[in-house]
mmCIF file of C-alpha atoms in Angstrom:
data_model
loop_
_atom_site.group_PDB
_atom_site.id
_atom_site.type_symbol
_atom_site.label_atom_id
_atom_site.label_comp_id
_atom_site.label_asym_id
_atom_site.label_seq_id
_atom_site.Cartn_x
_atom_site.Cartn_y
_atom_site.Cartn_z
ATOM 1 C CA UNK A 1 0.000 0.000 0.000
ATOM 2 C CA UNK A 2 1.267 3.412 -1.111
ATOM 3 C CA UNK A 3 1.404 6.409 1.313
ATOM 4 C CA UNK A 4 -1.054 7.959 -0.483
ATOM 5 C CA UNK A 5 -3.350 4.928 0.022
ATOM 6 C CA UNK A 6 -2.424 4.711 3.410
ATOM 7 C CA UNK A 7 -3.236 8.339 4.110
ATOM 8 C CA UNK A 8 -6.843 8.171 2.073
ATOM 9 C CA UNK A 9 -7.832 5.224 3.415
ATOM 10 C CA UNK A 10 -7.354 6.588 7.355
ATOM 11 C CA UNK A 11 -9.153 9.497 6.635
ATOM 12 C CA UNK A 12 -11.663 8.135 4.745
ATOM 13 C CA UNK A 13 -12.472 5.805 7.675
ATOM 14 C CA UNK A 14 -12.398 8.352 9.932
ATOM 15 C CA UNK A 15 -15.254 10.587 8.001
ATOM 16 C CA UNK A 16 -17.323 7.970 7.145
ATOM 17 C CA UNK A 17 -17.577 6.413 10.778
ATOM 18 C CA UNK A 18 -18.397 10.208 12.340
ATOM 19 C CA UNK A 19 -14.883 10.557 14.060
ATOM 20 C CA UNK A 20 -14.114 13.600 11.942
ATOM 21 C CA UNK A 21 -17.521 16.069 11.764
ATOM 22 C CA UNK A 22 -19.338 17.351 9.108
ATOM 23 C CA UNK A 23 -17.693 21.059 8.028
ATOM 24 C CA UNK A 24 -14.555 19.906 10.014
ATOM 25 C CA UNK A 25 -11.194 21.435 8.920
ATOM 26 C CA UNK A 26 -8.638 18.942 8.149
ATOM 27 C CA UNK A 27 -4.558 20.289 8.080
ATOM 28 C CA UNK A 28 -2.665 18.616 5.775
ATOM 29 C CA UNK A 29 0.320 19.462 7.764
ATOM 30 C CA UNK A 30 -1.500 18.186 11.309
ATOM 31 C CA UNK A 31 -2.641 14.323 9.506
ATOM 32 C CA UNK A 32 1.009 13.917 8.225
ATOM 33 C CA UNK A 33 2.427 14.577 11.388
ATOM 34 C CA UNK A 34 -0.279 12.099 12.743
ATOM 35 C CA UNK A 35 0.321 9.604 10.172
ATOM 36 C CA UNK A 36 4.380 10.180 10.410
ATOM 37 C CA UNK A 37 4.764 10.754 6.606
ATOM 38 C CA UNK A 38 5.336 13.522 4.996
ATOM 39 C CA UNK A 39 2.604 16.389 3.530
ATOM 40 C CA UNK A 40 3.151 15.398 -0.114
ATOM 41 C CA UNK A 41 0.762 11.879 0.381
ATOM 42 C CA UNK A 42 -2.061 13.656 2.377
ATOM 43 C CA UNK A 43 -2.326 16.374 -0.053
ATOM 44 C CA UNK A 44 -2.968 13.694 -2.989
ATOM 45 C CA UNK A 45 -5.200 11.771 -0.580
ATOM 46 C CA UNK A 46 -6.881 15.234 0.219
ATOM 47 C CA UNK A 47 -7.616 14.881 -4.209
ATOM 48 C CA UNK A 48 -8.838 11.403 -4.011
ATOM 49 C CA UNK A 49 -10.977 12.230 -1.265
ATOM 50 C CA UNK A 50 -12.430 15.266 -2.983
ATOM 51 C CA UNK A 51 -13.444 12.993 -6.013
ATOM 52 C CA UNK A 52 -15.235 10.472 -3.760
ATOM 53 C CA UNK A 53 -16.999 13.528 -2.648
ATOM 54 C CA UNK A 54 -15.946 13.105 1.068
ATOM 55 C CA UNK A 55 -14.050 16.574 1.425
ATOM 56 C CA UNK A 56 -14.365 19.970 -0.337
ATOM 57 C CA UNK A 57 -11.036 21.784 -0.743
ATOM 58 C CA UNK A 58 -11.078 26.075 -0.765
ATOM 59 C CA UNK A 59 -8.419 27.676 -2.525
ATOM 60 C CA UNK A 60 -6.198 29.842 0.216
ATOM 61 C CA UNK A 61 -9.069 28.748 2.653
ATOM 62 C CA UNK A 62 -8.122 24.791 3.436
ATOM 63 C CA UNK A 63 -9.826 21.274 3.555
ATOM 64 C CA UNK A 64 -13.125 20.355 5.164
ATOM 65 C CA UNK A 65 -14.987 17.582 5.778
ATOM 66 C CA UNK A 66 -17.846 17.799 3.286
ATOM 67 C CA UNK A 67 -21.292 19.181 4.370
ATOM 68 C CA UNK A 68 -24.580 17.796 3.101
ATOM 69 C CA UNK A 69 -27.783 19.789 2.614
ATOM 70 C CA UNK A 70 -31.471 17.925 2.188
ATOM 71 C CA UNK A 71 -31.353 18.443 -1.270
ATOM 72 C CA UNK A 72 -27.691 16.475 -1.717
ATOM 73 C CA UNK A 73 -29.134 13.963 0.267
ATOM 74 C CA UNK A 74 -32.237 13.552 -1.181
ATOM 75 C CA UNK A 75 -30.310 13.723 -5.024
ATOM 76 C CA UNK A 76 -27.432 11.184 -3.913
ATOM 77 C CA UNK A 77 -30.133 8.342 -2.038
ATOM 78 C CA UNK A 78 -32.926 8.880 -4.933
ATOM 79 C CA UNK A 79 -29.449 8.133 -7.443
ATOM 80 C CA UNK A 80 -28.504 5.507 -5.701
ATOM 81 C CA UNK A 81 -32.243 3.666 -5.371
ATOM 82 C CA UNK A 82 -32.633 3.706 -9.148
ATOM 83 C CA UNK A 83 -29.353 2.257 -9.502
ATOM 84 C CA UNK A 84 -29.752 -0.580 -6.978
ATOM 85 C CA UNK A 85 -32.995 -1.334 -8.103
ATOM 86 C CA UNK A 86 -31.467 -2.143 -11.533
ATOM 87 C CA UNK A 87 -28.773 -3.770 -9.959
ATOM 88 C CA UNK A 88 -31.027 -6.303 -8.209
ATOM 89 C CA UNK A 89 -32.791 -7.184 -11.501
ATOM 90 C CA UNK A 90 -30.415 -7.887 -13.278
ATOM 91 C CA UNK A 91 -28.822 -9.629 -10.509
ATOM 92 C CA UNK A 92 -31.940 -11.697 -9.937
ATOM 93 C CA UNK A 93 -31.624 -13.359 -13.651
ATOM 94 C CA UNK A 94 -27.935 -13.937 -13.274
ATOM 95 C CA UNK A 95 -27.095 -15.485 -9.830
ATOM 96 C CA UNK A 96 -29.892 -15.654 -7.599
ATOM 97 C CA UNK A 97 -28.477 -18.416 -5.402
ATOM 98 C CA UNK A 98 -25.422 -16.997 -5.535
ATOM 99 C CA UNK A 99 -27.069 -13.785 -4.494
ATOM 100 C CA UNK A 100 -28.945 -14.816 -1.756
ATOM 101 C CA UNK A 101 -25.567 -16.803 -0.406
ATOM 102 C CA UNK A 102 -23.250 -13.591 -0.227
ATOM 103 C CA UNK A 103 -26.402 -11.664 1.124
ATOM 104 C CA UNK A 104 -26.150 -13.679 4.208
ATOM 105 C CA UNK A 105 -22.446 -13.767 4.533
ATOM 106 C CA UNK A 106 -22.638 -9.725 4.937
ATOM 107 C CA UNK A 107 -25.877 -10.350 7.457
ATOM 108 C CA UNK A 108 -23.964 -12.365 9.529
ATOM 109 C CA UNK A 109 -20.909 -9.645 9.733
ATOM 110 C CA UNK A 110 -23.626 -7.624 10.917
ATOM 111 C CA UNK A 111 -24.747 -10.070 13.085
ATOM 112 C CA UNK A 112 -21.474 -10.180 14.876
ATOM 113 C CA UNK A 113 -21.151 -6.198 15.189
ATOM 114 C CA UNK A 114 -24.299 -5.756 16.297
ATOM 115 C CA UNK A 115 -23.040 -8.340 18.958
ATOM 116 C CA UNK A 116 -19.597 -6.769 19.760
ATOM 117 C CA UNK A 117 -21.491 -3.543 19.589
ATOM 118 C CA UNK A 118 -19.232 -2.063 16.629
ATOM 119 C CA UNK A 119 -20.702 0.207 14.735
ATOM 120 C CA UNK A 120 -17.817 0.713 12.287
ATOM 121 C CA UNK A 121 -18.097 -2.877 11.522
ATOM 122 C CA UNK A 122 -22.095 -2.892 11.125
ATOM 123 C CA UNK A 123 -21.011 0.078 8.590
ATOM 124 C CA UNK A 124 -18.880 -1.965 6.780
ATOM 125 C CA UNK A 125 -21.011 -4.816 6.551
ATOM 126 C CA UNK A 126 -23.847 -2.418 5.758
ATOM 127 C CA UNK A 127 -21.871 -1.476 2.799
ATOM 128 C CA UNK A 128 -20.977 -4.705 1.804
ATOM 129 C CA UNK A 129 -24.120 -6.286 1.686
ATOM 130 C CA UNK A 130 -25.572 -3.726 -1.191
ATOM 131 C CA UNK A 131 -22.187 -3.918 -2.874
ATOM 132 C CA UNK A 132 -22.973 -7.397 -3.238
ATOM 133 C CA UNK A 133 -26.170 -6.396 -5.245
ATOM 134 C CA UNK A 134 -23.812 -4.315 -7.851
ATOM 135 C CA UNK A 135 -21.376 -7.155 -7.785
ATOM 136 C CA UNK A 136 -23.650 -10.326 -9.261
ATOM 137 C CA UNK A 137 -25.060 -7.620 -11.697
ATOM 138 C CA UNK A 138 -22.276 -7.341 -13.166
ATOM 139 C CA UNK A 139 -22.278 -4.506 -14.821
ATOM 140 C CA UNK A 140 -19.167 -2.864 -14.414
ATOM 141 C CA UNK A 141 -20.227 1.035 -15.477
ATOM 142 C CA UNK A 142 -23.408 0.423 -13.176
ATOM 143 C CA UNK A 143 -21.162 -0.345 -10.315
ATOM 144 C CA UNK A 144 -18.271 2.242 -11.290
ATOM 145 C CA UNK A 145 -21.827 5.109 -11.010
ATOM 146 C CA UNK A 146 -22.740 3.252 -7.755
ATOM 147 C CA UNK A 147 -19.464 4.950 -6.685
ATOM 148 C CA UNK A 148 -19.824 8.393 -7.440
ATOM 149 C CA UNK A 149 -22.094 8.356 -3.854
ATOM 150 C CA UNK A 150 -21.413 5.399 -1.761
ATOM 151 C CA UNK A 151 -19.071 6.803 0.507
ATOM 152 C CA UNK A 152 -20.556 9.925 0.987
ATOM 153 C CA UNK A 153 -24.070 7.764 1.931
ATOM 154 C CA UNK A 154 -22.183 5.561 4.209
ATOM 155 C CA UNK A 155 -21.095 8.366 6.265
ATOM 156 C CA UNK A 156 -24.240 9.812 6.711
ATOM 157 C CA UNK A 157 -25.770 6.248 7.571
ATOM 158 C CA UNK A 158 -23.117 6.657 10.074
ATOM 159 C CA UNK A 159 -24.481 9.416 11.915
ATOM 160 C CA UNK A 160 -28.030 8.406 11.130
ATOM 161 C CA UNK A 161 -26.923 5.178 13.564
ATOM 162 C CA UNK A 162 -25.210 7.082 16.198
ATOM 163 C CA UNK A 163 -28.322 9.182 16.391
ATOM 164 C CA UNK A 164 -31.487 6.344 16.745
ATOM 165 C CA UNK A 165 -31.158 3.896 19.032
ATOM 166 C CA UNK A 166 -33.285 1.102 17.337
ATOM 167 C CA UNK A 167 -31.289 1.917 14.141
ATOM 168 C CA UNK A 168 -29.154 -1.395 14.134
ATOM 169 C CA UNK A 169 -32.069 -3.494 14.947
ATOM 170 C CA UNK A 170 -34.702 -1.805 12.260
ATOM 171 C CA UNK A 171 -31.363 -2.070 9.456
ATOM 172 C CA UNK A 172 -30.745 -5.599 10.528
ATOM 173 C CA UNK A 173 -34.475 -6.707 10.575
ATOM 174 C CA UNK A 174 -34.489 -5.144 6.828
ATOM 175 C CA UNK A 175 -31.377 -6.263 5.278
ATOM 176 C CA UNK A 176 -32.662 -9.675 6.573
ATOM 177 C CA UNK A 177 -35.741 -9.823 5.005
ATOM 178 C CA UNK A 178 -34.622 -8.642 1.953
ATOM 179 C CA UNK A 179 -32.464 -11.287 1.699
ATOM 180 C CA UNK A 180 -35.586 -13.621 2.775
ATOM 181 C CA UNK A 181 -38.183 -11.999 0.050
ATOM 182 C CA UNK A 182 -35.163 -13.082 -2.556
ATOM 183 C CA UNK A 183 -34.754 -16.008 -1.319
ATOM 184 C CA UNK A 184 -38.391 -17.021 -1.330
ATOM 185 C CA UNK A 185 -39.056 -15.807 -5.131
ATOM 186 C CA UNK A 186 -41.249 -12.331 -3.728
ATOM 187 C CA UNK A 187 -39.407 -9.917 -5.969
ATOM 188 C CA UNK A 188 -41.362 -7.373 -6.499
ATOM 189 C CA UNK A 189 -42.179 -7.131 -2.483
ATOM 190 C CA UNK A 190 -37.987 -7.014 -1.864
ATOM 191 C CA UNK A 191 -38.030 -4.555 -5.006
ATOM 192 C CA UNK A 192 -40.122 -2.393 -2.899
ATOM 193 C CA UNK A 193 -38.641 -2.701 0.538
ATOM 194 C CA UNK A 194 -34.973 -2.112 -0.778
ATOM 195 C CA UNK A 195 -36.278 1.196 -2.308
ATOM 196 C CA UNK A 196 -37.737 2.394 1.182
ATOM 197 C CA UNK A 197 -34.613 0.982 2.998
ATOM 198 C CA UNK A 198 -32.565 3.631 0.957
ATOM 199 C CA UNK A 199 -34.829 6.460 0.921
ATOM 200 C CA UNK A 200 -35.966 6.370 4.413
ATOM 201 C CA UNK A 201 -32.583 8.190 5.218
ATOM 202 C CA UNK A 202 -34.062 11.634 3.977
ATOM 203 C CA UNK A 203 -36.589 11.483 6.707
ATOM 204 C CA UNK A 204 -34.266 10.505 9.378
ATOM 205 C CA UNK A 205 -31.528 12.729 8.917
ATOM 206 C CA UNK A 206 -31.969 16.403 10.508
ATOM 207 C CA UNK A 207 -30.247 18.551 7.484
ATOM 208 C CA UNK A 208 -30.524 21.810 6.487
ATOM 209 C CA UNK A 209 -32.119 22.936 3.263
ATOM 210 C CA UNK A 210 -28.968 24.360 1.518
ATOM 211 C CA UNK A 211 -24.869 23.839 1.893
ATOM 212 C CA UNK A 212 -24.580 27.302 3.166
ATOM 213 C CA UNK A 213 -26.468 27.145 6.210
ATOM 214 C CA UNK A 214 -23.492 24.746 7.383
ATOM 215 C CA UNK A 215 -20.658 26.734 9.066
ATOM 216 C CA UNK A 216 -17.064 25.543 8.036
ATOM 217 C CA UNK A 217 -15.606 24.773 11.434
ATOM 218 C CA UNK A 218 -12.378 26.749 11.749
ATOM 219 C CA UNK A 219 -11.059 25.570 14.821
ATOM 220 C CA UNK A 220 -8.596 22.218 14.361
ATOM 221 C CA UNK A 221 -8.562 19.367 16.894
ATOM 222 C CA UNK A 222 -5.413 18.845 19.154
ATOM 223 C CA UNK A 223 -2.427 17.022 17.602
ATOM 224 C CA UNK A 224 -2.717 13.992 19.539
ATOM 225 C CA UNK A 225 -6.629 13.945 19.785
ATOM 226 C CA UNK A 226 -5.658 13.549 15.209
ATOM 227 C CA UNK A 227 -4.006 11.304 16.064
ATOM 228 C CA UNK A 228 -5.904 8.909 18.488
ATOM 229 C CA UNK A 229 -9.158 9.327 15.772
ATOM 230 C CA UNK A 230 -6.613 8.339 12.520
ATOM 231 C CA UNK A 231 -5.565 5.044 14.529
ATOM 232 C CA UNK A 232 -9.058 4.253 16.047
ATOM 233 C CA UNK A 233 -10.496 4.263 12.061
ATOM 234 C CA UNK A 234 -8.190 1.046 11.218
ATOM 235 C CA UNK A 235 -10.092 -0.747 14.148
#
C-alpha cells in the first residue's frame, strides 16, 4: 500500500464512521504529522478524497470535511435507489443463489457487530451487503456510477446510527428480510422494501435545506486527539 493509500484510506475511515464532523477542517500538515509521513501523500489523498466527494477543498481557505444539505441527500439516495434497483434485476436473472448466499455472509458480519457492539463494523457490513447487489449484476459502469455516492451515503448512515437507538435493529431486521423476500421468489415485495430501505434516510436525517447554512468549522482538533481518531479508524 502506497502512502497515499495509506493516508486516504485513514481518513476516509475516519469521516465515514463520524470521528471527523461534518464542516470539520482537516490540516494537511497536522494528519502527516499524525500519520508520520510527509505532507506530499495527504495532499494527494486530500484529491482522491475530494473525487469520492468526502471533502471539499477552498483555494487559500483549506480542507473540510464535506457538508450535506437535504437536497444532496435527497439527489445522492434517490441516485442511488434507481441504480440498486437495476442492480437487483439484473442480478436476480444472473445469480440468484449466488445472491442470496453472499447476502447472508454480509448479514452475519452484521450479526457479529451488532453483537460486539461495533458500529464501524455494522457500517462496513452495511456497505458490503448492497455492494454485493452491484457485484452479481455485473455490470461494471453500473457499479463504477454506484461509486460516485457510496461513501458519501455511508457516512451519513453513520451518523443516522449514532443518532437512533433502534437503528441497528430496524437495518438488521431489513437487510434480513430482503435477503428472505429473494430467497423465497417475492421480488417485487424485496423490489419495494430495498427502495424504502434507501430512501428512508431523507426522513431521518436532521439537514438543512442548503450547503450554506453549514458553518465551516475553523477551529482544528489537538495534535494527539488527530491522532488517536486516525488510529481508532483502522479498528
Amino acid at each position: 500500500m502506497s502512502l497515499t493509500q495509506e493516508a486516504s484510506e485513514r481518513i476516509r475511515d475516519a469521516i465515514v464512521s463520524g470521528k471527523f464532523e461534518f464542516g470539520e477542517r482537516l490540516s494537511e500538515e497536522q494528519i502527516a504529522r499524525a500519520l508520520g509521513m510527509s505532507k506530499a501523500p495527504v495532499r494527494a489523498a486530500f484529491m482522491e478524497l475530494r473525487d469520492m466527494g468526502l471533502v471539499t477543498i477552498v483555494p487559500q481557505a483549506g480542507t473540510y470535511v464535506f457538508t450535506p444539505s437535504r437536497k444532496d441527500v435527497e439527489e445522492m439516495s434517490q441516485f442511488r435507489a434507481m441504480l440498486e434497483k437495476e442492480a437487483l434485476q439484473m442480478a436476480l436473472v444472473r445469480n440468484r443463489s449466488g445472491l442470496v448466499q453472499q447476502l447472508s455472509a454480509a448479514i452475519s458480519q452484521m450479526d457479529h457487530a451488532i453483537e460486539s457492539g461495533d458500529r464501524l463494523r455494522y457500517s462496513t457490513a452495511d456497505s458490503a451487503f448492497h455492494r454485493v447487489i452491484l457485484q452479481i449484476a455485473g455490470n461494471r459502469y453500473l457499479e463504477k456510477a454506484y461509486d460516485l455516492t457510496a461513501t458519501a451515503l455511508a457516512a451519513l448512515r453513520a451518523r443516522l446510527q449514532s443518532g437512533e437507538g433502534d437503528y441497528w435493529h430496524r437495518s438488521y431486521a431489513e437487510h434480513t428480510r430482503m435477503r428472505d423476500l429473494i430467497d423465497q421468489g417475492e421480488f417485487d415485495a424485496a423490489h419495494a422494501l430495498l427502495q424504502e430501505h434507501i430512501l428512508i434516510i431523507n426522513r431521518s436525517l436532521a439537514l438543512p435545506d442548503t450547503n450554506t447554512q453549514i458553518r465551516q468549522k475553523a477551529q482544528l482538533r489537538s495534535d494527539q486527539e488527530c491522532q488517536e481518531l486516525l488510529l481508532q479508524s483502522q479498528g
